[in-house]
CSV table of C-alpha atoms (C1' of nucleotides) in Angstrom, one decimal:
chain,number,residue,atom,x,y,z
M,178,MET,CA,-8.0,2.2,-47.3
M,179,ARG,CA,-5.0,4.3,-48.1
M,180,LEU,CA,-4.6,7.2,-50.4
M,181,SER,CA,-1.5,6.9,-52.6
M,182,THR,CA,1.2,9.5,-52.4
M,183,LYS,CA,-0.1,11.0,-55.4
M,184,GLY,CA,-3.2,12.3,-53.8
M,185,HIS,CA,-1.4,13.1,-50.8
M,186,TYR,CA,1.3,15.2,-52.4
M,187,GLY,CA,-1.1,16.5,-55.1
M,188,LEU,CA,-3.1,18.0,-52.3
M,189,LYS,CA,-0.2,19.7,-50.6
M,190,ALA,CA,1.0,21.1,-53.8
M,191,MET,CA,-2.3,22.7,-54.5
M,192,PHE,CA,-2.4,23.9,-51.0
M,193,ASP,CA,1.0,25.5,-51.5
M,194,LEU,CA,-0.2,27.0,-54.8
M,195,ALA,CA,-3.3,28.3,-53.1
M,196,GLN,CA,-1.2,30.1,-50.6
M,197,HIS,CA,0.6,31.9,-53.4
M,198,TYR,CA,-2.4,32.7,-55.4
M,199,GLY,CA,-2.4,36.1,-57.1
M,200,SER,CA,1.4,36.3,-57.5
M,201,GLU,CA,3.8,35.1,-60.0
M,202,PRO,CA,4.1,31.5,-61.2
M,203,ILE,CA,5.6,29.4,-58.5
M,204,PRO,CA,8.3,27.0,-59.6
M,205,LEU,CA,8.0,23.4,-58.6
M,206,LYS,CA,11.2,23.5,-56.9
M,207,SER,CA,10.2,25.8,-54.3
M,208,VAL,CA,7.1,23.9,-53.8
M,209,ALA,CA,8.9,20.9,-53.3
M,210,GLU,CA,11.2,22.3,-50.7
M,211,ARG,CA,8.3,24.0,-48.7
M,212,GLN,CA,6.2,20.9,-48.7
M,213,ASN,CA,9.0,18.7,-48.4
M,214,LEU,CA,8.2,16.6,-51.6
M,215,PRO,CA,10.5,14.8,-54.0
M,216,GLU,CA,11.1,17.3,-56.8
M,217,TYR,CA,11.2,15.0,-59.8
M,218,TYR,CA,8.2,13.2,-58.6
M,219,LEU,CA,6.4,16.3,-58.1
M,220,GLU,CA,6.9,17.0,-61.8
M,221,GLN,CA,4.7,14.0,-62.8
M,222,ILE,CA,2.1,15.2,-60.2
M,223,ALA,CA,2.0,18.7,-61.7
M,224,ALA,CA,1.5,17.2,-65.2
M,225,VAL,CA,-1.6,15.4,-64.0
M,226,LEU,CA,-3.0,18.5,-62.3
M,227,ARG,CA,-2.5,20.5,-65.4
M,228,LYS,CA,-4.2,17.9,-67.7
M,229,ALA,CA,-6.9,18.0,-65.4
M,230,GLY,CA,-7.3,21.8,-65.8
M,231,LEU,CA,-6.6,22.5,-62.2
M,232,VAL,CA,-3.4,24.5,-62.6
M,233,LYS,CA,-1.7,26.4,-65.5
M,234,SER,CA,1.9,26.3,-66.2
M,235,VAL,CA,4.2,29.1,-67.4
M,236,ARG,CA,7.3,27.8,-69.3
M,237,GLY,CA,10.8,29.2,-69.3
M,238,ALA,CA,12.7,31.1,-66.7
M,239,GLN,CA,10.7,32.7,-64.0
M,240,GLY,CA,8.0,30.3,-64.9
M,241,GLY,CA,6.0,27.9,-62.8
M,242,TYR,CA,2.5,27.1,-61.9
M,243,ILE,CA,-0.5,28.9,-60.9
M,244,LEU,CA,-4.0,27.7,-59.8
M,245,ALA,CA,-6.3,27.6,-62.8
M,246,ARG,CA,-9.2,28.9,-60.6
M,247,ALA,CA,-9.6,30.8,-57.5
M,248,PRO,CA,-8.9,28.6,-54.3
M,249,GLY,CA,-12.5,29.0,-53.3
M,250,ASP,CA,-13.5,27.4,-56.6
M,251,ILE,CA,-11.2,24.3,-56.1
M,252,LYS,CA,-12.5,21.6,-53.8
M,253,VAL,CA,-10.1,19.0,-52.2
M,254,GLY,CA,-12.5,16.5,-54.0
M,255,ASP,CA,-11.4,17.9,-57.4
M,256,VAL,CA,-7.9,17.5,-56.7
M,257,ILE,CA,-8.2,13.9,-55.2
M,258,ARG,CA,-10.3,12.8,-58.2
M,259,ALA,CA,-7.6,14.2,-60.5
M,260,MET,CA,-4.9,12.4,-58.9
M,261,GLU,CA,-6.7,9.1,-57.8
M,262,GLY,CA,-9.6,8.7,-60.2
M,263,PRO,CA,-13.1,8.5,-59.1
M,264,ILE,CA,-13.8,8.0,-55.4
M,265,ALA,CA,-14.8,4.5,-54.6
M,266,PRO,CA,-13.8,2.4,-51.8
M,267,VAL,CA,-14.7,-0.6,-54.0
M,268,GLU,CA,-15.1,-0.7,-57.8
M,269,CYS,CA,-18.8,-1.6,-57.7
M,270,VAL,CA,-19.7,1.8,-56.1
M,271,SER,CA,-17.4,4.0,-58.1
M,272,GLU,CA,-18.8,7.4,-58.5
M,273,PHE,CA,-18.4,7.1,-62.2
M,274,GLU,CA,-18.5,4.0,-64.3
M,275,PRO,CA,-19.3,1.6,-61.3
M,276,ALA,CA,-18.2,-1.9,-62.3
M,277,GLU,CA,-20.8,-4.5,-63.2
M,278,CYS,CA,-21.8,-6.7,-60.2
M,279,ASP,CA,-23.8,-9.8,-60.7
M,280,ASN,CA,-26.5,-9.3,-57.9
M,281,ALA,CA,-25.8,-5.5,-57.3
M,282,ASP,CA,-29.5,-5.1,-56.6
M,283,TYR,CA,-29.4,-7.4,-53.5
M,284,CYS,CA,-25.8,-7.0,-52.5
M,285,ILE,CA,-25.7,-5.6,-48.9
M,286,THR,CA,-21.9,-5.1,-48.7
M,287,ARG,CA,-22.3,-2.9,-51.6
M,288,SER,CA,-24.7,-0.7,-49.9
M,289,VAL,CA,-22.3,-0.3,-47.0
M,290,TRP,CA,-19.5,0.8,-49.4
M,291,ALA,CA,-21.8,3.2,-51.2
M,292,ARG,CA,-22.5,4.9,-47.7
M,293,VAL,CA,-18.7,5.0,-47.1
M,294,ARG,CA,-18.1,6.5,-50.4
M,295,ASP,CA,-20.9,9.2,-50.0
M,296,SER,CA,-19.5,10.1,-46.6
M,297,ILE,CA,-15.9,10.6,-47.9
M,298,ILE,CA,-17.4,12.7,-51.0
M,299,GLN,CA,-19.4,14.8,-48.5
M,300,VAL,CA,-16.1,15.8,-46.7
M,301,LEU,CA,-14.0,16.2,-49.9
M,302,ASP,CA,-16.4,18.1,-51.7
M,303,SER,CA,-17.2,20.5,-48.7
M,304,ILE,CA,-13.5,21.7,-48.4
M,305,SER,CA,-12.1,24.2,-50.8
M,306,LEU,CA,-8.5,25.4,-51.0
M,307,GLU,CA,-9.6,28.7,-49.7
M,308,ASP,CA,-11.0,26.9,-46.6
M,309,MET,CA,-7.7,25.4,-46.0
M,310,CYS,CA,-5.8,28.6,-46.4
M,311,ARG,CA,-8.0,30.4,-43.8
M,312,ASP,CA,-7.5,27.3,-41.4
M,313,SER,CA,-3.9,27.7,-41.9
M,314,GLU,CA,-3.9,31.3,-41.1
M,315,LYS,CA,-5.6,30.5,-37.7
M,316,LEU,CA,-3.4,27.8,-36.9
M,317,ARG,CA,-0.2,29.5,-37.8
M,318,PRO,CA,1.7,30.7,-34.7
M,319,HIS,CA,1.9,34.6,-34.6
M,320,ARG,CA,5.1,36.2,-35.9
M,321,ASP,CA,6.3,39.6,-36.7
M,322,LYS,CA,7.1,38.8,-40.3
M,323,PRO,CA,5.4,36.2,-42.6
M,324,GLU,CA,7.8,33.3,-43.1
M,325,VAL,CA,9.4,32.8,-46.5
N,19,MET,CA,-8.6,5.4,-52.1
N,20,ARG,CA,-9.5,1.9,-52.4
N,21,LEU,CA,-10.3,-1.2,-50.2
N,22,SER,CA,-8.2,-4.1,-51.0
N,23,THR,CA,-9.9,-7.5,-51.7
N,24,LYS,CA,-9.0,-8.7,-48.2
N,25,GLY,CA,-11.4,-6.1,-46.6
N,26,HIS,CA,-14.1,-6.6,-49.4
N,27,TYR,CA,-14.2,-10.3,-49.2
N,28,GLY,CA,-13.8,-10.3,-45.5
N,29,LEU,CA,-16.9,-8.4,-45.0
N,30,LYS,CA,-18.9,-10.5,-47.3
N,31,ALA,CA,-17.5,-13.7,-45.7
N,32,MET,CA,-18.6,-12.2,-42.2
N,33,PHE,CA,-22.0,-11.1,-43.6
N,34,ASP,CA,-22.6,-14.7,-44.9
N,35,LEU,CA,-21.7,-16.1,-41.5
N,36,ALA,CA,-23.9,-13.6,-39.9
N,37,GLN,CA,-26.9,-15.0,-42.0
N,38,HIS,CA,-26.1,-18.4,-40.6
N,39,TYR,CA,-25.6,-17.4,-37.1
N,40,GLY,CA,-26.9,-19.9,-34.6
N,41,SER,CA,-26.6,-23.0,-36.7
N,42,GLU,CA,-23.8,-25.4,-37.3
N,43,PRO,CA,-20.3,-24.3,-38.4
N,44,ILE,CA,-20.3,-23.1,-41.9
N,45,PRO,CA,-17.5,-24.5,-44.0
N,46,LEU,CA,-15.4,-22.1,-46.1
N,47,LYS,CA,-16.3,-23.9,-49.3
N,48,SER,CA,-19.9,-23.1,-49.1
N,49,VAL,CA,-19.1,-19.3,-48.1
N,50,ALA,CA,-16.9,-19.2,-51.2
N,51,GLU,CA,-19.7,-20.5,-53.3
N,52,ARG,CA,-22.6,-18.3,-52.0
N,53,GLN,CA,-20.5,-15.2,-51.9
N,54,ASN,CA,-18.5,-16.0,-55.1
N,55,LEU,CA,-15.3,-15.7,-53.5
N,56,PRO,CA,-11.9,-17.7,-54.6
N,57,GLU,CA,-11.9,-20.6,-52.1
N,58,TYR,CA,-8.1,-20.9,-51.3
N,59,TYR,CA,-7.8,-17.2,-50.9
N,60,LEU,CA,-10.7,-17.3,-48.5
N,61,GLU,CA,-8.8,-19.5,-46.2
N,62,GLN,CA,-6.2,-16.8,-45.7
N,63,ILE,CA,-8.9,-14.3,-44.9
N,64,ALA,CA,-10.5,-16.6,-42.5
N,65,ALA,CA,-7.2,-17.0,-40.7
N,66,VAL,CA,-7.0,-13.3,-40.2
N,67,LEU,CA,-10.5,-13.1,-38.9
N,68,ARG,CA,-9.9,-16.0,-36.7
N,69,LYS,CA,-6.7,-14.4,-35.1
N,70,ALA,CA,-8.6,-11.3,-34.7
N,71,GLY,CA,-11.1,-13.1,-32.7
N,72,LEU,CA,-14.0,-12.5,-34.9
N,73,VAL,CA,-14.8,-16.0,-35.7
N,74,LYS,CA,-14.3,-19.3,-34.2
N,75,SER,CA,-13.2,-22.6,-36.2
N,76,VAL,CA,-14.3,-26.1,-35.8
N,77,ARG,CA,-12.0,-28.5,-37.3
N,78,GLY,CA,-12.5,-31.8,-38.9
N,79,ALA,CA,-15.5,-33.3,-41.0
N,80,GLN,CA,-18.7,-31.2,-40.6
N,81,GLY,CA,-16.5,-28.3,-39.2
N,82,GLY,CA,-16.4,-24.7,-40.4
N,83,TYR,CA,-16.7,-21.4,-38.9
N,84,ILE,CA,-19.1,-19.4,-36.7
N,85,LEU,CA,-19.1,-15.9,-35.6
N,86,ALA,CA,-17.4,-15.4,-32.2
N,87,ARG,CA,-19.9,-13.0,-31.3
N,88,ALA,CA,-23.6,-12.1,-32.0
N,89,PRO,CA,-24.1,-10.3,-35.2
N,90,GLY,CA,-25.2,-7.3,-33.4
N,91,ASP,CA,-22.0,-7.1,-31.5
N,92,ILE,CA,-19.9,-7.0,-34.6
N,93,LYS,CA,-19.4,-3.8,-36.4
N,94,VAL,CA,-18.2,-3.5,-39.9
N,95,GLY,CA,-15.3,-1.4,-38.6
N,96,ASP,CA,-14.2,-4.4,-36.8
N,97,VAL,CA,-13.9,-6.5,-39.7
N,98,ILE,CA,-12.3,-3.8,-41.8
N,99,ARG,CA,-9.7,-3.0,-39.1
N,100,ALA,CA,-8.8,-6.7,-38.8
N,101,MET,CA,-8.5,-7.2,-42.5
N,102,GLU,CA,-6.9,-3.8,-43.5
N,103,GLY,CA,-5.3,-2.5,-40.3
N,104,PRO,CA,-6.0,0.8,-38.7
N,105,ILE,CA,-8.3,3.2,-40.5
N,106,ALA,CA,-6.2,5.9,-42.1
N,107,PRO,CA,-6.4,7.7,-45.4
N,108,VAL,CA,-2.7,8.7,-44.8
N,109,GLU,CA,-0.4,7.4,-42.2
N,110,CYS,CA,0.0,10.6,-40.3
N,111,VAL,CA,-3.7,10.3,-39.1
N,112,SER,CA,-3.8,6.7,-38.5
N,113,GLU,CA,-6.2,5.9,-35.7
N,114,PHE,CA,-3.5,4.1,-33.9
N,115,GLU,CA,0.1,4.8,-34.1
N,116,PRO,CA,-0.1,7.8,-36.3
N,117,ALA,CA,3.3,8.1,-38.2
N,118,GLU,CA,5.3,10.9,-37.0
N,119,CYS,CA,5.3,14.0,-39.2
N,120,ASP,CA,7.6,17.0,-39.0
N,121,ASN,CA,5.0,19.7,-38.6
N,122,ALA,CA,2.0,17.9,-37.8
N,123,ASP,CA,0.7,20.7,-35.6
N,124,TYR,CA,0.5,23.2,-38.4
N,125,CYS,CA,-0.2,20.8,-41.4
N,126,ILE,CA,-3.5,21.5,-43.0
N,127,THR,CA,-3.8,18.8,-45.4
N,128,ARG,CA,-3.4,16.6,-42.3
N,129,SER,CA,-6.4,17.9,-40.8
N,130,VAL,CA,-8.3,17.5,-43.8
N,131,TRP,CA,-7.3,13.5,-43.8
N,132,ALA,CA,-8.4,13.5,-40.1
N,133,ARG,CA,-11.8,14.6,-41.1
N,134,VAL,CA,-12.1,12.1,-43.8
N,135,ARG,CA,-10.9,9.3,-41.4
N,136,ASP,CA,-13.4,10.3,-38.8
N,137,SER,CA,-16.3,10.3,-41.3
N,138,ILE,CA,-15.3,6.8,-42.4
N,139,ILE,CA,-15.0,5.5,-38.9
N,140,GLN,CA,-18.3,7.0,-38.1
N,141,VAL,CA,-20.1,5.0,-41.0
N,142,LEU,CA,-18.1,1.9,-40.5
N,143,ASP,CA,-18.6,1.7,-36.7
N,144,SER,CA,-22.4,2.5,-37.0
N,145,ILE,CA,-23.2,-0.6,-39.0
N,146,SER,CA,-23.3,-4.0,-37.4
N,147,LEU,CA,-23.7,-7.3,-39.1
N,148,GLU,CA,-27.0,-7.6,-37.7
N,149,ASP,CA,-28.1,-4.3,-39.4
N,150,MET,CA,-26.7,-5.7,-42.6
N,151,CYS,CA,-28.8,-9.0,-42.3
N,152,ARG,CA,-32.0,-6.9,-41.4
N,153,ASP,CA,-31.4,-5.0,-44.5
N,154,SER,CA,-30.9,-7.8,-46.5
N,155,GLU,CA,-34.2,-9.4,-45.5
N,156,LYS,CA,-36.0,-6.1,-46.7
N,157,LEU,CA,-34.3,-6.2,-50.0
N,158,ARG,CA,-34.5,-9.8,-50.8
N,159,PRO,CA,-37.4,-10.6,-53.3
N,160,HIS,CA,-40.2,-12.3,-51.8
N,161,ARG,CA,-40.2,-16.1,-51.9
N,162,ASP,CA,-42.3,-19.0,-50.7
N,163,LYS,CA,-42.0,-18.0,-47.1
N,164,PRO,CA,-44.0,-15.0,-45.5
N,165,GLU,CA,-42.2,-11.9,-44.9
N,166,VAL,CA,-40.9,-11.2,-41.5
G,192,DA,C1',23.5,35.8,-78.4
G,193,DA,C1',24.4,32.9,-74.4
G,194,DT,C1',22.9,31.4,-70.2
G,195,DA,C1',20.1,29.6,-66.8
G,196,DA,C1',15.8,28.5,-65.1
G,197,DT,C1',11.8,26.3,-66.1
G,198,DC,C1',8.3,23.3,-67.9
G,199,DC,C1',7.7,18.8,-70.6
G,200,DC,C1',7.8,14.1,-71.9
G,201,DG,C1',8.7,9.7,-71.6
G,202,DA,C1',11.6,5.6,-70.2
G,203,DG,C1',13.7,3.0,-66.7
G,204,DT,C1',13.4,0.8,-62.3
G,205,DA,C1',13.5,-1.2,-57.6
G,206,DT,C1',10.4,-2.6,-54.1
G,207,DT,C1',6.1,-3.6,-52.3
G,208,DT,C1',1.5,-5.1,-52.7
G,209,DT,C1',-2.0,-7.6,-54.4
G,210,DG,C1',-4.4,-11.5,-55.2
G,211,DG,C1',-4.1,-15.3,-55.5
G,212,DT,C1',-2.6,-21.0,-55.9
G,213,DC,C1',-0.9,-25.1,-54.1
G,214,DT,C1',1.1,-28.7,-51.0
G,215,DG,C1',0.7,-31.1,-47.3
G,216,DA,C1',-0.4,-31.8,-42.3
G,217,DA,C1',-3.6,-32.2,-38.6
G,218,DT,C1',-8.2,-32.9,-36.9
G,219,DT,C1',-12.7,-35.1,-36.5
G,220,DA,C1',-17.4,-36.8,-37.8
G,221,DT,C1',-19.3,-40.7,-40.0
Y,55,DA,C1',-10.8,-46.1,-42.8
Y,56,DT,C1',-12.5,-42.3,-45.2
Y,57,DA,C1',-13.7,-38.1,-46.2
Y,58,DA,C1',-14.4,-33.3,-44.9
Y,59,DT,C1',-12.4,-29.9,-42.8
Y,60,DT,C1',-9.2,-26.4,-40.9
Y,61,DC,C1',-4.3,-24.7,-40.7
Y,62,DA,C1',0.4,-23.2,-41.8
Y,63,DG,C1',3.2,-21.8,-44.8
Y,64,DA,C1',5.6,-21.7,-49.3
Y,65,DC,C1',5.3,-20.1,-53.8
Y,66,DC,C1',4.1,-16.9,-57.6
Y,67,DA,C1',2.8,-13.4,-61.5
Y,68,DA,C1',1.1,-9.3,-62.1
Y,69,DA,C1',0.2,-4.8,-61.0
Y,70,DA,C1',1.0,-0.8,-58.5
Y,71,DT,C1',3.9,2.4,-56.1
Y,72,DA,C1',7.1,5.6,-55.7
Y,73,DC,C1',10.3,7.2,-57.5
Y,74,DT,C1',14.9,8.8,-60.7
Y,75,DC,C1',16.8,10.1,-64.7
Y,76,DG,C1',18.0,12.2,-69.4
Y,77,DG,C1',17.1,15.2,-72.7
Y,78,DG,C1',14.4,18.4,-75.2
Y,79,DA,C1',11.5,22.9,-75.5
Y,80,DT,C1',10.6,27.5,-73.9
Y,81,DT,C1',11.6,31.8,-72.2
Y,82,DA,C1',13.5,35.6,-68.9
Y,83,DT,C1',17.5,37.8,-68.1
Y,84,DT,C1',22.1,39.2,-69.0
DNA sequence: AATAATCCCGAGTATTTTGGTCTGAATTAT
DNA sequence: ATAATTCAGACCAAAATACTCGGGATTATT
């Protein structure tokens, strides 16, 4: 019942970009440093996010990544689906393309997993990156200057 | 975000035993056949369930397994925890022994995963094997016996 | 024009996990 | 004695995981 690091790191990266939304492109290197993620690995993750249309890239010096949409328009579920595929505790209740199952109609364990899936989806799709940024502001200890 | 087959098969096996609760011990072979599970693999799964105190075994001919408690006293969450370990989408929000995290207090992604974890736990711990048996009765197509 | 900072692509890889199978021993009803 | 079981543990192939790395393409800056 574990998320892979792709989903884990992917969300951290997206959260980082959300916190910088509106400014210049953010290079992966700085994302990796702030979020404490392996830089080279993050490149792969960014590629997935870009192909999913969640971020845009700017190549060359002073380049980097920016969110493709406003933080309020990107849900945690979007990020996780991009990184991990359809949400499904077991294949036979996958959101999309549920695997065939001999006796799906009468399989009770299946209905249990469907309930788990729905409850996960409900949480993931109810939280936007903007929500996360807002919560972050509340939690962050007060300081004189914004940390860099 | 997937369950391994251990959890998946484990729940199927427990459900099967719940449906036979009160009768003689059920040999794994018949569980494997009814639930369409690999028999040898099921042996391993049964060993875990036994060590977790969820089933009791009877050795020898006419032996097999029986639930260690009434179906109403065993929650899906008990089975999944036995088979998959503590429920945790990411380690740092594990139910038990949460992994240390540098900035746990201010990590927002962490709080997202905590919410996911709680929602999963809520579902898993609200469904007992008895509930599953009851639902199964409702779903099962009518046969020669009158409905209950 | 040169340089450096970036993204981009794909290969390589070590380790772990997964999902089993199989052998053989111990136990017990028949 | 036999057959049906659980039980313990070794063994294994394939896939997934979590990366690293090399080198090319692009672009701002100098």
